[in-house]
CSV table of C-alpha atoms in Angstrom, one decimal:
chain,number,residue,atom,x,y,z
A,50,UNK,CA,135.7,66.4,-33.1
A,51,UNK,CA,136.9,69.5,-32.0
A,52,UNK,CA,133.4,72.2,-31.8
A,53,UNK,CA,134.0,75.8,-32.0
A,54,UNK,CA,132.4,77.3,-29.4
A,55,UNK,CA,129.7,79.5,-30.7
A,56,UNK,CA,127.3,79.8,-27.1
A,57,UNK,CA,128.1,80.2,-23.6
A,58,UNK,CA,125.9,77.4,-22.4
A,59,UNK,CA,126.8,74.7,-20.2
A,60,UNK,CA,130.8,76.0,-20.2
A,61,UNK,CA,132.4,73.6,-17.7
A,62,UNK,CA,130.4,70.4,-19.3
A,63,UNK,CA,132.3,68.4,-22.0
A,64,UNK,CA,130.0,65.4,-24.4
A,65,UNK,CA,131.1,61.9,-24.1
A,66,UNK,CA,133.0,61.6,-27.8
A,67,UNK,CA,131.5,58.0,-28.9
A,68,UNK,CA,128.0,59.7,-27.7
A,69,UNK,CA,128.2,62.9,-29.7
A,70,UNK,CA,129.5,60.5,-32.4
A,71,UNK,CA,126.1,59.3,-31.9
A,72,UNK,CA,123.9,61.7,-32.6
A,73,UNK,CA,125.9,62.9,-35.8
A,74,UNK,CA,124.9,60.0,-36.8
A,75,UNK,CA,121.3,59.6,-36.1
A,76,UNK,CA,121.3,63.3,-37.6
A,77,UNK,CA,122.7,62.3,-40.8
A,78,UNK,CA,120.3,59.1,-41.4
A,79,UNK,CA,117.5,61.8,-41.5
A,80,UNK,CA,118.7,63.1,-45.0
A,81,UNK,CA,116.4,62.5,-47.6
A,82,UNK,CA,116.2,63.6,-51.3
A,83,UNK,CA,113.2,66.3,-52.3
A,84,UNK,CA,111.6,64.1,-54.2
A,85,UNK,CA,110.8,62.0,-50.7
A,86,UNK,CA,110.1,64.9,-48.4
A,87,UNK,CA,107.4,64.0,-46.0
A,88,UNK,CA,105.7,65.1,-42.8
A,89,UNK,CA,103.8,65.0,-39.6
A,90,UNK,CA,101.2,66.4,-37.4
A,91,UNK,CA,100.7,66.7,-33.8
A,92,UNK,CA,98.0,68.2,-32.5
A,93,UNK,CA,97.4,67.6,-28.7
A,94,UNK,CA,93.6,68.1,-27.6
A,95,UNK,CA,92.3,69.4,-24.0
A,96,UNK,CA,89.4,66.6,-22.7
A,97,UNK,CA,86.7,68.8,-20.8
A,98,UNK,CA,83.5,67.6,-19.3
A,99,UNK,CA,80.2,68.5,-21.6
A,100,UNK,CA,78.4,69.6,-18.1
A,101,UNK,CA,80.5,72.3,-17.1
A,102,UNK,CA,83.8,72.2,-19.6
A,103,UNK,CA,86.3,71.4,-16.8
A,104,UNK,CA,89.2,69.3,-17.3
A,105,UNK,CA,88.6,65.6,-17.5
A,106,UNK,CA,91.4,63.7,-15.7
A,107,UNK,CA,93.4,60.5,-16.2
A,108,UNK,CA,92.3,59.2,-13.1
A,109,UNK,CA,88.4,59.9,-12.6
A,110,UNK,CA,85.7,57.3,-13.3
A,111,UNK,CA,85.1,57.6,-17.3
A,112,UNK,CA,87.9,59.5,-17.7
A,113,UNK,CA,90.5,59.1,-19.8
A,114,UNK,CA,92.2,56.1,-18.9
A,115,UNK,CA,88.8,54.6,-19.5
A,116,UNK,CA,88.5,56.2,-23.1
A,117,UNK,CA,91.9,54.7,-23.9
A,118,UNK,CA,90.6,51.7,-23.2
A,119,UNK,CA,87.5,51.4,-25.7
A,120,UNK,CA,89.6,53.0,-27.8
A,121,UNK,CA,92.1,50.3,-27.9
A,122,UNK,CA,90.3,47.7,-29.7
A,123,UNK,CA,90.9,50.2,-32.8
A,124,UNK,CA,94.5,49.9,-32.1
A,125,UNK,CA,97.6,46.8,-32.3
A,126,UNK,CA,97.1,44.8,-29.6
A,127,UNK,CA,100.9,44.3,-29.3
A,128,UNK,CA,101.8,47.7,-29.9
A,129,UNK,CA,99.9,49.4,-26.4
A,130,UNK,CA,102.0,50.8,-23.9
A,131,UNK,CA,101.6,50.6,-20.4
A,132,UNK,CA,103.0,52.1,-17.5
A,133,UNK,CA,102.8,51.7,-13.4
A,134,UNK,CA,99.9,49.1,-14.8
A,135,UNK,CA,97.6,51.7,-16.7
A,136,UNK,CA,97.4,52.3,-20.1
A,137,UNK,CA,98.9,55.5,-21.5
A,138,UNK,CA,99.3,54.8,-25.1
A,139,UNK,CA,97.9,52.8,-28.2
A,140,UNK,CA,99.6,52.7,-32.1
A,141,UNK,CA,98.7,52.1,-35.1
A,142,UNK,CA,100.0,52.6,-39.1
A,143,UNK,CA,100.5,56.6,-39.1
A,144,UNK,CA,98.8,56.9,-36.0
A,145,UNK,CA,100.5,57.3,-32.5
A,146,UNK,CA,97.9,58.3,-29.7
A,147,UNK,CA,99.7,58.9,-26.1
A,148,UNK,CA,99.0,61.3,-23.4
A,149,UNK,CA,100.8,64.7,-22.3
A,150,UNK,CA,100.6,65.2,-18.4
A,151,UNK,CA,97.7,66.6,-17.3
A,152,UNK,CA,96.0,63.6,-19.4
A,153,UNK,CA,95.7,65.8,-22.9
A,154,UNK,CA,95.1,63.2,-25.6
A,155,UNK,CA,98.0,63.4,-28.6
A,156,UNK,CA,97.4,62.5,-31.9
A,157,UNK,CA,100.4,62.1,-34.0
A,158,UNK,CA,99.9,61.3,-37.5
A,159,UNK,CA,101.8,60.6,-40.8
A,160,UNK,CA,104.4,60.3,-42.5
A,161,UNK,CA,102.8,61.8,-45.2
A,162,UNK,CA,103.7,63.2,-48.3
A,163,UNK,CA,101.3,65.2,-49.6
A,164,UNK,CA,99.2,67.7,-47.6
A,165,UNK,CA,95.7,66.0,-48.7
A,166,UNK,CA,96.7,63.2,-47.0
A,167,UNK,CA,96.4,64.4,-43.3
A,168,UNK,CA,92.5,65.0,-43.4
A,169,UNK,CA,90.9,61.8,-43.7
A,170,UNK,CA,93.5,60.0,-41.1
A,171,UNK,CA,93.1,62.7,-38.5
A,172,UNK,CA,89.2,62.6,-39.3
A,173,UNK,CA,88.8,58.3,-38.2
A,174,UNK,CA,91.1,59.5,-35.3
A,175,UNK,CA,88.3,61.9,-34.7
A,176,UNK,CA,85.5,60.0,-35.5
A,177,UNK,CA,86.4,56.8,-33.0
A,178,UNK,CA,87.6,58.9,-30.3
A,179,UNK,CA,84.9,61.4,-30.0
A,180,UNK,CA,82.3,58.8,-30.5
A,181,UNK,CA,83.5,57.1,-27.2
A,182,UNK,CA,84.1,60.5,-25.3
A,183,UNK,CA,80.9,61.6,-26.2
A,184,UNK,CA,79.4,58.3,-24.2
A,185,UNK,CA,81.7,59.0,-21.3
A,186,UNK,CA,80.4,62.5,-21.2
A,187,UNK,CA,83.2,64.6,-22.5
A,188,UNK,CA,84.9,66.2,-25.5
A,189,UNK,CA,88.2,67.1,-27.1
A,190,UNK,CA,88.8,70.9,-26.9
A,191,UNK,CA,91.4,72.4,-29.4
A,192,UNK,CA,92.1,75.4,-27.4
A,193,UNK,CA,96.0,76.4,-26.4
A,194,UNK,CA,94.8,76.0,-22.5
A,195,UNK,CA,92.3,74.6,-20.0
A,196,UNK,CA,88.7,77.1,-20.3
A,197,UNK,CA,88.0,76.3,-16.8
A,198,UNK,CA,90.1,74.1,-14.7
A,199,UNK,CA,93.4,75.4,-12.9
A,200,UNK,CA,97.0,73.7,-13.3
A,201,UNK,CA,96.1,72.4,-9.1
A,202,UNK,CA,92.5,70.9,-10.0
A,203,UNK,CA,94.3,68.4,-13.1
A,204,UNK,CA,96.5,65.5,-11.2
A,205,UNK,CA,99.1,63.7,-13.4
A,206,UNK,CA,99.0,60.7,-15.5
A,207,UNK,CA,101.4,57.9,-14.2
A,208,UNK,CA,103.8,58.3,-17.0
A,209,UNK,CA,107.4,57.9,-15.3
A,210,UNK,CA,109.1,60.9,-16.2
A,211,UNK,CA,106.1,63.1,-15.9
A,212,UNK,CA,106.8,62.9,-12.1
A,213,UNK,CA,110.5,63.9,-12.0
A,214,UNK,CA,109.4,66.9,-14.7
A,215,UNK,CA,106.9,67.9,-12.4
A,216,UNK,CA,109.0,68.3,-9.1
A,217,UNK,CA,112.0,69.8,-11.0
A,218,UNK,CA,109.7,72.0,-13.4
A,219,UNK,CA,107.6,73.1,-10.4
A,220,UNK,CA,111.0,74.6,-8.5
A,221,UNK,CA,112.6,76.6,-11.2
A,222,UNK,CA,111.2,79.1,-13.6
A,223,UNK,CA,107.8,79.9,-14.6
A,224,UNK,CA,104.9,78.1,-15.7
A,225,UNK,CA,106.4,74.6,-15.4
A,226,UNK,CA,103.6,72.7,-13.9
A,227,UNK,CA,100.9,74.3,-16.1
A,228,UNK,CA,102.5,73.6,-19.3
A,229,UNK,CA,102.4,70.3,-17.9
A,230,UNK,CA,98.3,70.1,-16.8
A,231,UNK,CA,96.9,72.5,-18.8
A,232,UNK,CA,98.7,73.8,-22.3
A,233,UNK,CA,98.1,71.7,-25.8
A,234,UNK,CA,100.0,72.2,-28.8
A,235,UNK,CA,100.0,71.6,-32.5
A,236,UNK,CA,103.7,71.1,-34.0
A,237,UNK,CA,104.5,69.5,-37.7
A,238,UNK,CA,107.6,67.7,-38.4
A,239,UNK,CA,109.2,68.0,-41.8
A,240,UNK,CA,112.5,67.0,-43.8
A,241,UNK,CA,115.8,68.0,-44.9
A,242,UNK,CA,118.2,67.2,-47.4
A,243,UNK,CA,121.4,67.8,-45.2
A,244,UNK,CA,123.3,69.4,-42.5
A,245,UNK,CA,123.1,72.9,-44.6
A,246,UNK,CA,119.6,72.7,-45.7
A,247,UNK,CA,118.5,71.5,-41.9
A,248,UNK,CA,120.2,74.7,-40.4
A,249,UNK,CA,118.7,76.7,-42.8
A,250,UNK,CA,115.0,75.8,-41.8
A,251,UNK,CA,116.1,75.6,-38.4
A,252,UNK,CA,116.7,79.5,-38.5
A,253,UNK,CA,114.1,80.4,-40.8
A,254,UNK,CA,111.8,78.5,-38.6
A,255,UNK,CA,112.6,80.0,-35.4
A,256,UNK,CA,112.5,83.4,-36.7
A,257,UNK,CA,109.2,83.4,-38.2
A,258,UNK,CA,107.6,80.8,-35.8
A,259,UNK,CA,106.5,83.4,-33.6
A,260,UNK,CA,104.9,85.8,-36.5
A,261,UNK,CA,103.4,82.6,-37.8
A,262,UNK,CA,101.7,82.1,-33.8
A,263,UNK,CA,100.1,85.4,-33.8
A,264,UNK,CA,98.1,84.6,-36.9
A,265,UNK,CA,97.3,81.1,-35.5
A,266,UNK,CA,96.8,82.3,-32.1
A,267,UNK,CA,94.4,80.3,-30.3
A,268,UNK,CA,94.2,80.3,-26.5
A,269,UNK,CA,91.1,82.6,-25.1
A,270,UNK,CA,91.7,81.1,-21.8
A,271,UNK,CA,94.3,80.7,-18.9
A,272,UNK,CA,93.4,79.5,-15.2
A,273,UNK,CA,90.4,79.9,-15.6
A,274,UNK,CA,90.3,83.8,-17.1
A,275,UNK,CA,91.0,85.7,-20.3
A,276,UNK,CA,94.0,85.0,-21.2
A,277,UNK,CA,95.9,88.3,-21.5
A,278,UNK,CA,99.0,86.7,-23.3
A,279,UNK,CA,99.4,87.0,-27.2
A,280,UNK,CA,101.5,83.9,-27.0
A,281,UNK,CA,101.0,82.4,-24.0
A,282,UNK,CA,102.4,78.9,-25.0
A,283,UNK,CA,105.5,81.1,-26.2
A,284,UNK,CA,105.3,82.9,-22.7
A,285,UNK,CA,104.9,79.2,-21.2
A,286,UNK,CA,108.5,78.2,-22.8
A,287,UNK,CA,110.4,80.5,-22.8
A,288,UNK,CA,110.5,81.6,-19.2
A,289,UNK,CA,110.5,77.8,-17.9
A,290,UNK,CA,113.7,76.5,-18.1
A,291,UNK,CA,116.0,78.2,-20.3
A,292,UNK,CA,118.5,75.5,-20.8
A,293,UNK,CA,116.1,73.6,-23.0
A,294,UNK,CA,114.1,75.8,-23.9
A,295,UNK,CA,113.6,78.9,-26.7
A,296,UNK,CA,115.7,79.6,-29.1
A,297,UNK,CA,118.6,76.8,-29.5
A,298,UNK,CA,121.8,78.9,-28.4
A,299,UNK,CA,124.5,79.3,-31.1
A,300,UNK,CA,121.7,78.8,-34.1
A,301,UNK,CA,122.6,82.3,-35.9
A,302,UNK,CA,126.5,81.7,-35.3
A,303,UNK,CA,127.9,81.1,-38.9
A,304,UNK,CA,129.5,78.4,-37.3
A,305,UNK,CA,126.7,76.9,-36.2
A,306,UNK,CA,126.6,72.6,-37.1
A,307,UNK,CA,125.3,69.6,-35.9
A,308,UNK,CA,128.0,68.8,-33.7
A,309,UNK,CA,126.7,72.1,-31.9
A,310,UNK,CA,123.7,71.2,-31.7
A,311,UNK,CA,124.7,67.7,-30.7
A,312,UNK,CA,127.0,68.8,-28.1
A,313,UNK,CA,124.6,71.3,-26.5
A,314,UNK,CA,122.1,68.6,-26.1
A,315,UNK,CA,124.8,66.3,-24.4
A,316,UNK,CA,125.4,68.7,-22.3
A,317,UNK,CA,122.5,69.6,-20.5
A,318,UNK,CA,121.3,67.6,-17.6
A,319,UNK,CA,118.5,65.2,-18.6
A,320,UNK,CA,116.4,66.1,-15.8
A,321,UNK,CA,114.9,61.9,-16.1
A,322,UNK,CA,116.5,59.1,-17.5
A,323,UNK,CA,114.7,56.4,-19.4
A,324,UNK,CA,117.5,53.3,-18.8
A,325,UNK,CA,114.7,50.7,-20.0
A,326,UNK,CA,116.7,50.3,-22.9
A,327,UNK,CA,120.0,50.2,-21.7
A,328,UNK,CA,121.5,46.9,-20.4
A,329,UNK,CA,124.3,48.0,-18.4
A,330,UNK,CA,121.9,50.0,-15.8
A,331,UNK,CA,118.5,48.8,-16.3
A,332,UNK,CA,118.2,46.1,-13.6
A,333,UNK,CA,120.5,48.4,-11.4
A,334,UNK,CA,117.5,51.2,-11.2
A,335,UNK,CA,114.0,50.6,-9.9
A,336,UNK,CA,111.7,50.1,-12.8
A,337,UNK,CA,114.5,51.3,-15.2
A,338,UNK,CA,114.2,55.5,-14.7
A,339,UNK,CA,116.1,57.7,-12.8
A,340,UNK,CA,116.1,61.1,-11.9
A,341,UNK,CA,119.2,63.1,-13.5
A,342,UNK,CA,118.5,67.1,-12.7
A,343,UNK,CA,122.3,67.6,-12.6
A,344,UNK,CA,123.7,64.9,-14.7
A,345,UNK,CA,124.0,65.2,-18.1
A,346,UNK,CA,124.3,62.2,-20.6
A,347,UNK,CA,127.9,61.6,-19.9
A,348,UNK,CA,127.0,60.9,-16.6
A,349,UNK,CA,124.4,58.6,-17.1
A,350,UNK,CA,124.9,56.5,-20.0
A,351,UNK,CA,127.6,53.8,-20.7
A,352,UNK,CA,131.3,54.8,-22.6
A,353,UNK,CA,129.4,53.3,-25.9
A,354,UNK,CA,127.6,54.7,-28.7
A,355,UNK,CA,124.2,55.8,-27.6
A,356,UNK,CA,121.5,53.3,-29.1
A,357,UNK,CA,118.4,54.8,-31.0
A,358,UNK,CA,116.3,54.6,-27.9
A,359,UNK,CA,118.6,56.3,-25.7
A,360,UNK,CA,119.5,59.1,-28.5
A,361,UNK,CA,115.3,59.3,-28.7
A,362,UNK,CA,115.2,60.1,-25.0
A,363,UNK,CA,118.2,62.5,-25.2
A,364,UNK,CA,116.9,64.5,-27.6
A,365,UNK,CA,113.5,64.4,-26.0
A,366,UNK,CA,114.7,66.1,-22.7
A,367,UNK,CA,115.6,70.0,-25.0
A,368,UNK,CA,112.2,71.5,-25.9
A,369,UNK,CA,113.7,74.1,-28.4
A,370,UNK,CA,110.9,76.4,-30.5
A,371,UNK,CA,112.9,74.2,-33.4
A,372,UNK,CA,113.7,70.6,-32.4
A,373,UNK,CA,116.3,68.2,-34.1
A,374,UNK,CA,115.7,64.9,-34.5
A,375,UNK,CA,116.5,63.4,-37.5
A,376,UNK,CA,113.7,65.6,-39.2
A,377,UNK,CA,113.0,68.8,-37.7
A,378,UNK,CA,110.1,69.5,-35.7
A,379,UNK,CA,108.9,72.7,-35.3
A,380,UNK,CA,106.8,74.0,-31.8
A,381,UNK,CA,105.8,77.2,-32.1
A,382,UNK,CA,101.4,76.6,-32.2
A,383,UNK,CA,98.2,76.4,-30.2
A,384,UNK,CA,96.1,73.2,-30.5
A,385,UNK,CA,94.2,73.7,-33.8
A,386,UNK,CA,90.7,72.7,-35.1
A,387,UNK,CA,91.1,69.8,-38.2
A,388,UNK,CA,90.9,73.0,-40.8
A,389,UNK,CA,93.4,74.9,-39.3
A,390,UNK,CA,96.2,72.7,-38.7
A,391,UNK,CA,95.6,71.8,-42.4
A,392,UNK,CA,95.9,75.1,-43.5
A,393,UNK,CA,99.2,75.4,-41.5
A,394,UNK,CA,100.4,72.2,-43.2
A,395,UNK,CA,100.0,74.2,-46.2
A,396,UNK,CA,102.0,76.9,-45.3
A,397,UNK,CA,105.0,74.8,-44.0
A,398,UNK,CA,104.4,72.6,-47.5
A,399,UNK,CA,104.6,76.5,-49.2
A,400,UNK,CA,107.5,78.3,-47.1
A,401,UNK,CA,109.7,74.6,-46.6
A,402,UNK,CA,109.5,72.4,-49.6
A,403,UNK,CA,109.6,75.1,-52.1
A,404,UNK,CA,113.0,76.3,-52.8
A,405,UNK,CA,111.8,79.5,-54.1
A,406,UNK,CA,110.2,80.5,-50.9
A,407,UNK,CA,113.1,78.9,-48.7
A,408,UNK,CA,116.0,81.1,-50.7
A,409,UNK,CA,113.9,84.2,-50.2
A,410,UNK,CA,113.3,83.5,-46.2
A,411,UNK,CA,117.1,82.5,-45.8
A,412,UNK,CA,118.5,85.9,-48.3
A,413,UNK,CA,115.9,88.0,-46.3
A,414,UNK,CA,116.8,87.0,-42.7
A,415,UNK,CA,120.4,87.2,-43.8
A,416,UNK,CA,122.7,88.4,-40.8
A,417,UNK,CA,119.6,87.7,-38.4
A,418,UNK,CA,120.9,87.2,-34.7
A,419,UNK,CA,119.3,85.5,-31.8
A,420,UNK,CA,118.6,88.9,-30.3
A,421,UNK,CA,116.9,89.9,-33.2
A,422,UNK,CA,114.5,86.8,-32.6
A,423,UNK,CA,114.0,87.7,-29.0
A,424,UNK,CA,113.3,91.3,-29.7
A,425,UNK,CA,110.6,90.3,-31.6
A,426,UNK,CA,109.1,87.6,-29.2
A,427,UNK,CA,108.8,90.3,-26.7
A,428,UNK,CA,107.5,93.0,-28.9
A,429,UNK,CA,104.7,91.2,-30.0
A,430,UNK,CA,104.3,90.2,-26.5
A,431,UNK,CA,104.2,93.6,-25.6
A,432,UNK,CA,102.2,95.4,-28.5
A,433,UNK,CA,99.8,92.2,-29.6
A,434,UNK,CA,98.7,93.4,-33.1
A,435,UNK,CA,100.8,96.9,-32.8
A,436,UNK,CA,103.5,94.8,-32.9
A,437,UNK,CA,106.3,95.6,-35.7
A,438,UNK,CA,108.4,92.2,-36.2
A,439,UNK,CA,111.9,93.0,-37.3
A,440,UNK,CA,110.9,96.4,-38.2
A,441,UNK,CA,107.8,95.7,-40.3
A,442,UNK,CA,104.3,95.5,-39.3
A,443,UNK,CA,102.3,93.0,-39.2
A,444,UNK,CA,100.4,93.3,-42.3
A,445,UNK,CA,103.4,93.3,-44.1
A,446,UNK,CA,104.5,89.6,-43.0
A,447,UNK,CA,100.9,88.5,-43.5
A,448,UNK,CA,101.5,89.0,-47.2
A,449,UNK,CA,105.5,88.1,-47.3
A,450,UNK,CA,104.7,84.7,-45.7
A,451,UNK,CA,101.4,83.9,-47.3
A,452,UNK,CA,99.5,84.2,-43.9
A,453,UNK,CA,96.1,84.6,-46.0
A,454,UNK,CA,93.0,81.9,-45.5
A,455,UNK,CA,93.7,80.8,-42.3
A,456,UNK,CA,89.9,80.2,-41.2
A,457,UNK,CA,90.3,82.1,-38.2
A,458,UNK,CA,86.7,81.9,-37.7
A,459,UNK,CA,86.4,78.4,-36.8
A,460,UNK,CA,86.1,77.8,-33.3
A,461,UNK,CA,88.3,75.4,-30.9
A,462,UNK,CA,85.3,74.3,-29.5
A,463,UNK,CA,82.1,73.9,-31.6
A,464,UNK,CA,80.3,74.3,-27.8
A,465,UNK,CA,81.3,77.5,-27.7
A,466,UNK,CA,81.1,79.1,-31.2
A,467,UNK,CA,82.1,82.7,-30.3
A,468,UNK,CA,84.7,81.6,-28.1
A,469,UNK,CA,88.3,83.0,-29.8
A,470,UNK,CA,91.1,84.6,-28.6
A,471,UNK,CA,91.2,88.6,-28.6
C-alpha cells in the first residue's frame, strides 16, 4: 500500500503495514447491501439532583454508581463491566448502558432497521432508569451541558482511560476537561454499501452536520450561565485537540480512501492504550493500560495484525464530527428529548438511505473543500440565525434538507418547561 498524500497531518509518522492492513479490513466487513441497512442511537443524559439541579456524581452516596447498581438486575449478569472494583457499565440485547466522564449515563441502542423501532426500547430504558433515579433523588437531563454545576464541582468516574484523557486534555487546547464533566451528546450510527458510498456520506455528513446542529440546538446552559455559543459542543471539539478532532483531514481530496483514513488514524498518538486484549504486553503493564500521548499505534502494538479489540480502541482515540468504524457514526448533536432524537432518526433515515436525497446532497456539495466546511462552522458561530451556510441562508437549507417538524418546543428538562436555548 502506497497512500497518496492528500493532508499534511502527522508528516514524519509512517503506519505499521500489517496494522493498516488491519483496519482495511475491519472497514470492509462493515459493507452491507440496502436492503440490510440498519442503525443506532446514542443519546448521553446529564444526572442532576431534583433539589437544586446540580450534577449528580459517580462517587456521592445515591449517586450514580449506586443507580447502576439497581439497575443491574435488568441487565446480563455476565455481561457488566467493572473497572478499579466499581461498576461502570451493564448490557443487554440492543441495549448498551455505560458512563461518559463526569458520570453522564449513555444509552446506546439498536441495531435497528426501521425508525419505529427505537421508541419503545429507548422508552423501558427510560422507564427502569428514571424509576430508580427518581428514588435516589435525581433525574436524567437531556440538555447539551450541565444547568448548574461547573467542569471543577463533577470528579471523574474510575474508568481507566478517563484519567490519562483528563491530564493530557486538560494541558492542550480548549475545553478538554469540560467536554469530559459536563457536555452530553446524541450521535446515530448508520450503514454503507462500500468504500465509495461510505466516503460519500462521510462528506455529506460533515458538511451539513453543522446546519443540521443549529436546528437541533439544545444547550441553554454552560458553567453555570447562558450559554452564549450557537454550537457549543461544535465549539467544545473543535478547538480541543485538533489532531482528532473536527473535520477528518484529507476528506474532500478526490483522492481521499480508506487507507487515508486508516493511515491517519494510525498515525496519531493514542493518547491511552487499552493492552487488556493484547497478549504480548498485557501482563508487562499495570492493570493492562498505558499512557501513549506521543506514541502512535506502531509504537505500541505488536508487528501483527491488530485484533478487533485493539482496532475498537484505535479507532476510538479520533473523535472526528464523522467517525469510521465499520459503519459511520456521525457526532454533530446535543443530547435530545425521546421525540427529538426520533425525529433526527428520521431525517438521517430521509437524507441517508434514500438514494434520491443522497445523489442530490453529493451533486450539490460537488467540489466542496474542507475550508468551505470551516467557513461555515464559524459563520454560524459568528451570526447564530444570520448565519448564511455556503452562501444560502438558513431558511433555505431548512427546506433543502427537510429540517421541518422538529418539535423544537419540547423541553430537555420537563422541570424546567421554558427552559431552551436562545
Amino acid at each position: 500500500m502506497n497512500t497518496t498524500r492528500v493532508n499534511y497531518a502527522h508528516l514524519l509518522t509512517k503506519p505499521n503495514p500489517k496494522h493498516l492492513a488491519s483496519l482495511m479490513r475491519f472497514f470492509e466487513s462493515g459493507k452491507v447491501q440496502p436492503s440490510e441497512y440498519g442503525y443506532g442511537v446514542e443519546i448521553e443524559h446529564l444526572p442532576v439532583h431534583n433539589s437544586d439541579d446540580s450534577a449528580v456524581t459517580y462517587w456521592e452516596p445515591n449517586g450514580v454508581e449506586t443507580l447502576l447498581k439497581r439497575l443491574a438486575r435488568f441487565y446480563n449478569s455476565d455481561e457488566e463491566y467493572w473497572e478499579n472494583g466499581h461498576l461502570v457499565g451493564l448490557n443487554r440485547d440492543k441495549v448498551n448502558v455505560s458512563l461518559e466522564p463526569g458520570g453522564q449515563i449513555e444509552c446506546s441502542i439498536g441495531i435497528f432497521h426501521k425508525p419505529d423501532d427505537f421508541n419503545a426500547t429507548y422508552e423501558s430504558f427510560r422507564g427502569q432508569v428514571d424509576r430508580i433515579a427518581n428514588e435516589l433523588g435525581f433525574r436524567l437531563v437531556n440538555y447539551g451541558y450541565q444547568p448548574v454545576s461547573r467542569f471543577n464541582d463533577i470528579p471523574l468516574n474510575p474508568k481507566y482511560r478517563y484519567e490519562s484523557m483528563n491530564k493530557y486534555l486538560g494541558r492542550i487546547g480548549s475545553y478538554g476537561p469540560m467536554m469530559m464533566r459536563c457536555s452530553a451528546s446524541t450521535q446515530v450510527s448508520i450503514d454503507y454499501t462500500d468504500e465509495r458510498d461510505s466516503i460519500q456520506k462521510m462528506r455529506v455528513g460533515t458538511a451539513i452536520g453543522p446546519i443540521i446542529a443549529w436546528f437541533l440546538r439544545n444547550t441553554p446552559y454552560f458553567e453555570g450561565e447562558d450559554n452564549p455559543y450557537p454550537l457549543l459542543r461544535q465549539r467544545m471539539w473543535d478547538l480541543m485537540d485538533p489532531q482528532r478532532t473536527g473535520i477528518m483531514p484529507g476528506l474532500f481530496s478526490p483522492d481521499f480512501s480508506w487507507e487515508t483514513y486508516a493511515t491517519d488514524v494510525l498515525s496519531t498518538p493514542l493518547l491511552f492504550a487499552d493492552l487488556t486484549h493484547t497478549p504480548e504486553k498485557k501482563d508487562s503493564v499495570q492493570d493492562g493500560h498505558v499512557i501513549a500521548w506521543h506514541e502512535n499505534a506502531a509504537e505500541i502494538y505488536p508487528d501483527r495484525e491488530l485484533n478487533q479489540y485493539e482496532i475498537n480502541h484505535v479507532l476510538s482515540m479520533h473523535f472526528n464530527d464523522v467517525r469510521m468504524k465499520n459503519f459511520l457514526e456521525f457526532r454533530h448533536w446535543d443530547s435530545l428529548p425521546e421525540d427529538r432524537a426520533r425525529r433526527l432518526v428520521d431525517i438521517m433515515f430521509s437524507l441517508y438511505y434514500n438514494t434520491e436525497n443522497l445523489g442530490r446532497l453529493t451533486s450539490y456539495f460537488d467540489g466542496l473543500t474542507q475550508l468551505d466546511v470551516e467557513a461555515t462552522k464559524s459563520d454560524i458561530q459568528a451570526n447564530g440565525a444570520e448565519a448564511t451556510p455556503y452562501g444560502q441562508p438558513l431558511d433555505f437549507w431548512q427546506e433543502f434538507l427537510g429540517l421541518e417538524g422538529l418539535l423544537a418546543d419540547i423541553p430537555g428538562d420537563p422541570n424546567h418547561p421554558d427552559v431552551f436555548q436562545a
